[in-house]
Coordinates of C-alpha atoms in Angstrom, one line a residue:
X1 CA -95.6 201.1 -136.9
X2 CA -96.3 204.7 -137.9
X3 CA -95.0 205.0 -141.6
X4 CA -95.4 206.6 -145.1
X5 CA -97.9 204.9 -147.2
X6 CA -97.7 205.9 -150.8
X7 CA -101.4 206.2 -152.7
X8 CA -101.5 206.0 -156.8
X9 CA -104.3 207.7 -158.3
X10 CA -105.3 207.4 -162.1
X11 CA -107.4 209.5 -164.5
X12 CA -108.2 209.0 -167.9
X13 CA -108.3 211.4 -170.7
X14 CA -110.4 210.9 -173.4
X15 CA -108.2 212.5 -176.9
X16 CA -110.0 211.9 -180.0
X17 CA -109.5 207.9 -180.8
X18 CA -106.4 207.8 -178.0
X19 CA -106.7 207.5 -174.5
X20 CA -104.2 209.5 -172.0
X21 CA -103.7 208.3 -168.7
X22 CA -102.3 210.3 -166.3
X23 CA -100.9 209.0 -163.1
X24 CA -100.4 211.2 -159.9
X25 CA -99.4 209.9 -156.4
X26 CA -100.4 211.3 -153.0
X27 CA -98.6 210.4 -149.6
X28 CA -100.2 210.1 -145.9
X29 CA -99.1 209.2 -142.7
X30 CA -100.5 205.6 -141.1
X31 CA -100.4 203.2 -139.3
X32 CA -99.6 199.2 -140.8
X33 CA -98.5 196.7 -139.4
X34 CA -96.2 195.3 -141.9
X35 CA -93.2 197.3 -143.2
X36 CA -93.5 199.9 -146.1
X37 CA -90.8 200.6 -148.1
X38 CA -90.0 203.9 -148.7
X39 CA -87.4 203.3 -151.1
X40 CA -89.9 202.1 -154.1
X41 CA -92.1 205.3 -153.7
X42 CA -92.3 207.1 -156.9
X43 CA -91.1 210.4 -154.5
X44 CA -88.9 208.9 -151.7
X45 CA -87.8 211.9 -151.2
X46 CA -89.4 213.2 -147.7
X47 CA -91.1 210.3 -147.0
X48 CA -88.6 208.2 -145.5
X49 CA -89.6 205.0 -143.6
X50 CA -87.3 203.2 -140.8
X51 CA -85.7 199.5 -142.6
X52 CA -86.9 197.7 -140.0
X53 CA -89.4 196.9 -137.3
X54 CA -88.4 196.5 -133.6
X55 CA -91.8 194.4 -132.6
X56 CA -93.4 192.2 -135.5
X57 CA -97.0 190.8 -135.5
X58 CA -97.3 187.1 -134.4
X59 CA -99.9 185.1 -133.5
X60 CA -98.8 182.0 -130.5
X61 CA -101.9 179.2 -129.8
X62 CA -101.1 177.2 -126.7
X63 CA -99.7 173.4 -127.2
X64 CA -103.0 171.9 -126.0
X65 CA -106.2 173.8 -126.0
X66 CA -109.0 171.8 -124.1
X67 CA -112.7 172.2 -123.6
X68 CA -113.8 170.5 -120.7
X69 CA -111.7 167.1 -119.8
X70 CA -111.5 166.8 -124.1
X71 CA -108.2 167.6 -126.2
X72 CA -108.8 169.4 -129.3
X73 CA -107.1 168.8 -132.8
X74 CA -104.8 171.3 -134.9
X75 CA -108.2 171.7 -137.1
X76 CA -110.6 172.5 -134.6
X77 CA -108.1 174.8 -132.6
X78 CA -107.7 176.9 -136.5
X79 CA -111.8 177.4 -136.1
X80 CA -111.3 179.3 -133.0
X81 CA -111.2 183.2 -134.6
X82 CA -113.4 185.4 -132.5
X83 CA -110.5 187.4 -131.2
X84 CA -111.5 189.8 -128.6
X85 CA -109.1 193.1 -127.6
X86 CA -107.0 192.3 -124.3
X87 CA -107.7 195.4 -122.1
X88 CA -104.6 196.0 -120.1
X89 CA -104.6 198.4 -117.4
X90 CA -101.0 199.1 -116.4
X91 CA -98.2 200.5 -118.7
X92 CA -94.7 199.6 -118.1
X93 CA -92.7 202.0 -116.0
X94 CA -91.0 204.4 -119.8
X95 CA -92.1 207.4 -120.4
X96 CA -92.2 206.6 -124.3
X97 CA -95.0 203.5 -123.7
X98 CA -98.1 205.1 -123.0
X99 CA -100.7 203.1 -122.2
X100 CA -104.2 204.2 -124.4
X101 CA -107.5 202.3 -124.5
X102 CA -105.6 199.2 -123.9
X103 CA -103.1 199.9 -126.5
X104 CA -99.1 200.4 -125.7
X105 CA -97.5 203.2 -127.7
X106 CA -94.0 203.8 -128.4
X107 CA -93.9 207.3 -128.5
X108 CA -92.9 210.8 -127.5
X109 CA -96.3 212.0 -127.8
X110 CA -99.0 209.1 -128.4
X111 CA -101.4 212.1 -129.6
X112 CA -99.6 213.0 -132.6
X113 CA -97.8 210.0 -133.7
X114 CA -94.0 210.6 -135.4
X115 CA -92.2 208.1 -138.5
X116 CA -90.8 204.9 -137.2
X117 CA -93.2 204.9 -133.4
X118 CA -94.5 202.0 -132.3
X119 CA -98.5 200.6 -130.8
X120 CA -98.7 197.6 -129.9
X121 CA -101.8 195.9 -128.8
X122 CA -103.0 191.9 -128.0
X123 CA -106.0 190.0 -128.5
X124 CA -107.3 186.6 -127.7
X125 CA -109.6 183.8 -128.5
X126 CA -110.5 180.4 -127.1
X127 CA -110.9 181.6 -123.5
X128 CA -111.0 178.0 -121.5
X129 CA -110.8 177.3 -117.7
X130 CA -111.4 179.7 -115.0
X131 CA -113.3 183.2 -114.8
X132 CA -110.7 186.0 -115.0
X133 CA -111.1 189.2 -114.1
X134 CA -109.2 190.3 -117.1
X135 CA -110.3 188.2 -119.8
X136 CA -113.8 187.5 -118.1
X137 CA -115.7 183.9 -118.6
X138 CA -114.6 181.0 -120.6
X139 CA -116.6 180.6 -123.9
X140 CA -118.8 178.2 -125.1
X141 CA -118.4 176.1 -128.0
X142 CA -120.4 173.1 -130.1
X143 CA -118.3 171.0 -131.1
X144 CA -119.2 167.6 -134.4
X145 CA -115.8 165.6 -134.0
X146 CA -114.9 161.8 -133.5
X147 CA -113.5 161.0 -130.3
X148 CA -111.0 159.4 -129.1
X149 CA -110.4 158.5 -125.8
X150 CA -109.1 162.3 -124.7
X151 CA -109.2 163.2 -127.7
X152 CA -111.7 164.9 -130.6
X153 CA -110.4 164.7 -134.1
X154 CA -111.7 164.5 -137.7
X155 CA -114.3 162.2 -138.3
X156 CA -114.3 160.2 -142.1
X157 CA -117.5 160.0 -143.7
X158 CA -118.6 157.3 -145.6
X159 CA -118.5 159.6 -148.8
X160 CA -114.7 160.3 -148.3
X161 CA -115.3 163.9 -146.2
X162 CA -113.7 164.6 -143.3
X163 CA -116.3 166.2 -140.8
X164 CA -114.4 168.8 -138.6
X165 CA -116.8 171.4 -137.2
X166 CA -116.1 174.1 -134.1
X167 CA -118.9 177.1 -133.5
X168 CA -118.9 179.2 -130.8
X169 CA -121.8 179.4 -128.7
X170 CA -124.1 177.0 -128.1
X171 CA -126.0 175.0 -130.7
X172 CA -127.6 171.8 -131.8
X173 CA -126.2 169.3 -134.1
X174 CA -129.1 170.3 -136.5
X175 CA -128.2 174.1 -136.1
X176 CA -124.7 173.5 -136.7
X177 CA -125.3 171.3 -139.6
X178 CA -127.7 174.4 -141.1
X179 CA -125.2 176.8 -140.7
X180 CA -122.6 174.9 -142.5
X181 CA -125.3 174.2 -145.7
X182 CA -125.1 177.4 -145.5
X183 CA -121.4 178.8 -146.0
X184 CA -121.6 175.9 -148.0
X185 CA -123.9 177.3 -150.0
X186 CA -122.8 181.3 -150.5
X187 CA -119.0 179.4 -151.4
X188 CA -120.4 177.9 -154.0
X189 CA -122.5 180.9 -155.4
X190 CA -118.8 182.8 -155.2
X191 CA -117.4 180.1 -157.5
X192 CA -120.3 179.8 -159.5
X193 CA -119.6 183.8 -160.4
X194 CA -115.7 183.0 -160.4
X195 CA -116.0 180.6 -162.9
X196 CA -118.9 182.7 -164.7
X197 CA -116.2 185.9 -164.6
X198 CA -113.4 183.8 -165.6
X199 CA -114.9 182.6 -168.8
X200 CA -116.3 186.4 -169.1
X201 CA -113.1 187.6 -169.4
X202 CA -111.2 184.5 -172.0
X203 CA -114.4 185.0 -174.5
X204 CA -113.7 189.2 -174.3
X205 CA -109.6 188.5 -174.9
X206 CA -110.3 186.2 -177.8
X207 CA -113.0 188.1 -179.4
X208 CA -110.8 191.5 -178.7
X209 CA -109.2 191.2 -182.6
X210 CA -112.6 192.1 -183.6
X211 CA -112.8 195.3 -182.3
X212 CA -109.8 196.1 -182.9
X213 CA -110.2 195.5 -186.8
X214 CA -113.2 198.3 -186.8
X215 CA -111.2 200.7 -184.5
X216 CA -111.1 203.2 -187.0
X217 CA -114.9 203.6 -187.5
X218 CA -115.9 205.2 -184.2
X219 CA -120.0 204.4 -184.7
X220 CA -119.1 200.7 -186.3
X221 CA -116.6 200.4 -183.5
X222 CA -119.5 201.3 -180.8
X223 CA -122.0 198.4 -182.5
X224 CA -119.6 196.1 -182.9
X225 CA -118.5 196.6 -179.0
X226 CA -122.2 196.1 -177.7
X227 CA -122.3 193.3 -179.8
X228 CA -119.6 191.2 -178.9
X229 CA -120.3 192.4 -175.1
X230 CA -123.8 190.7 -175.0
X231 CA -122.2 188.0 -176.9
X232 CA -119.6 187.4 -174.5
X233 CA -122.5 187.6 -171.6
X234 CA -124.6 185.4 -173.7
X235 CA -122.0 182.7 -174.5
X236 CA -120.1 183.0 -171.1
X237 CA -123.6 181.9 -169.0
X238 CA -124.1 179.1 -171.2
X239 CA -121.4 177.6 -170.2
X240 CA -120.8 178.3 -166.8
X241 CA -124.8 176.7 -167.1
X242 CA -123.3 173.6 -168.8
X243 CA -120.2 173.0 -166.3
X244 CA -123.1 173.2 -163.8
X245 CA -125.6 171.2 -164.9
X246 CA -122.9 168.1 -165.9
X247 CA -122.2 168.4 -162.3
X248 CA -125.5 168.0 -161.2
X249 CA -126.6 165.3 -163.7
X250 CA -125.3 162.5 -161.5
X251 CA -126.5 163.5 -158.6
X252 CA -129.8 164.8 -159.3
X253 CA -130.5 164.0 -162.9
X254 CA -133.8 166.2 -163.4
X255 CA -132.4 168.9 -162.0
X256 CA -128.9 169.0 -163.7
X257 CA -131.4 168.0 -167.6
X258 CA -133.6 171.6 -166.7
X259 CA -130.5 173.8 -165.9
X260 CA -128.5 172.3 -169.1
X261 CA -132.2 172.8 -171.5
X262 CA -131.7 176.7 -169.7
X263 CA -128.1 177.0 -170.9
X264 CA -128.9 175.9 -174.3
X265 CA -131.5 178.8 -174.7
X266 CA -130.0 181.0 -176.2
X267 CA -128.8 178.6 -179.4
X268 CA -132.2 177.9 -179.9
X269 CA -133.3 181.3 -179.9
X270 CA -130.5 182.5 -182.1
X271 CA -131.2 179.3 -184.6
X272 CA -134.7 180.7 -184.6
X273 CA -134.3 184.3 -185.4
X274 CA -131.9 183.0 -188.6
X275 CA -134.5 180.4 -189.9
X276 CA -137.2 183.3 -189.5
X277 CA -134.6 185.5 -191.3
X278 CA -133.8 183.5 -194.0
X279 CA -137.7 183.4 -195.0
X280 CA -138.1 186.9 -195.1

């Protein structure tokens, strides 16, 4: 539905040893296809939104989805996301819906779009069965599942996992098994840095009270920041290291030893510098 979005912008003011933020808010027509409400704007006055939605998004997957002669399970049906735009090509007979690009809009004029008017469009995926002349071709997919009789569902490894795999196109089990290493793989980079940020963040709120002791003494204050900051940095990847490499050590033992002798690096160096200190 067309509605009013509302858009906070914030600037900050440097003032001598204070900080003044000033808040201003900006409004623009769009399109979204969940409801706005106009009633927690900060300005709700001329941009009113309509309470409700005549037509709301929702998504309906068929009761059995097959490929071939084969049944497939709740979880392999949820790996079927390549949705493709349903072109339509004929606009029912109201002289509100006008039919553009394969999208219905409820509107007086489609071209310039009014508060509270409607578009409404559909899309698909998991194309199966017949060539249609509107949808086109049925899709290929590869497929790693257990079967049963009719039926392809989650297969138990020995370890415990469940192995559960749809791609579309077509591909080798060693392809398939390559491409999931490797969303494997990014996911756990992403966590890594999580879990990296995450501490990041805990070492800066409990080493916050420092800085705030020498907030009076604008140069100390600006040391003592970069300090703690590369502290924090320091500290933070040793442990994220440590987590890590405790993982690893049962698994791969050498590996999991060399990343936990990396993470303790920086002790060492720092225990080094204050023995070579205390000599001079």
């Amino acid at each position: 539905m067309y509605q009013w979005v509302e858009h906070e912008h914030k600037t900050e003011y440097n003032e001598g040893d204070k900080t003044r933020i000033e808040t201003t808010y900006s409004y623009s027509k769009e399109w979204r296809s969940n409801m706005v409400s106009s009633g927690s704007f900060n300005n709700p006055s001329g941009h009113h939104n309509p309470n409700s939605m005549l037509v709301q998004s929702q998504m309906s997957i068929a009761e059995n989805v097959q490929v071939g002669n084969f049944y497939l399970s709740q979880g392999l049906v949820s790996s079927i996301a390549d949705f493709k735009k349903l072109q339509s090509v004929s606009a029912p007979s109201d002289s509100k819906i006008h039919l553009i690009d394969g999208v219905f809009y409820h509107s007086k004029n489609a071209m310039t779009p009014e508060v509270g008017d409607l578009k409404v469009s559909f899309d698909y995926a998991g194309v199966s069965g017949k060539v249609s002349a509107n949808i086109g071709p049925p899709e290929y997919v590869s497929i790693i599942a257990k079967q049963q009789g009719l039926q392809l569902t989650s297969y138990e490894t020995d370890a415990g996992d469940h192995l559960e795999i749809l791609n579309i196109g077509q591909f080798t089990p060693q392809e398939i098994f390559d491409r999931q290493h490797s969303m494997n793989h990014v996911m756990t980079m992403g966590l890594r840095l999580l879990g990296w940020f995450l501490v990041f963040i805990g070492l800066s709120s409990m080493t916050s009270l420092i800085y705030t002791l020498v907030d009076w003494f604008p140069i100390v204050r600006e040391l003592v920041s970069i300090g703690i900051t590369l502290l924090n940095i320091s500290v933070s990847i040793s442990l994220s290291l440590t987590v890590i490499a405790l993982a690893w050590i049962r698994y791969r033992p050498v590996f999991g030893v060399t990343i936990l002798g990396m993470a303790l690096i920086p002790f060492v160096l720092s225990r080094k510098r204050a023995q070579s200190m205390k000599r001079h």
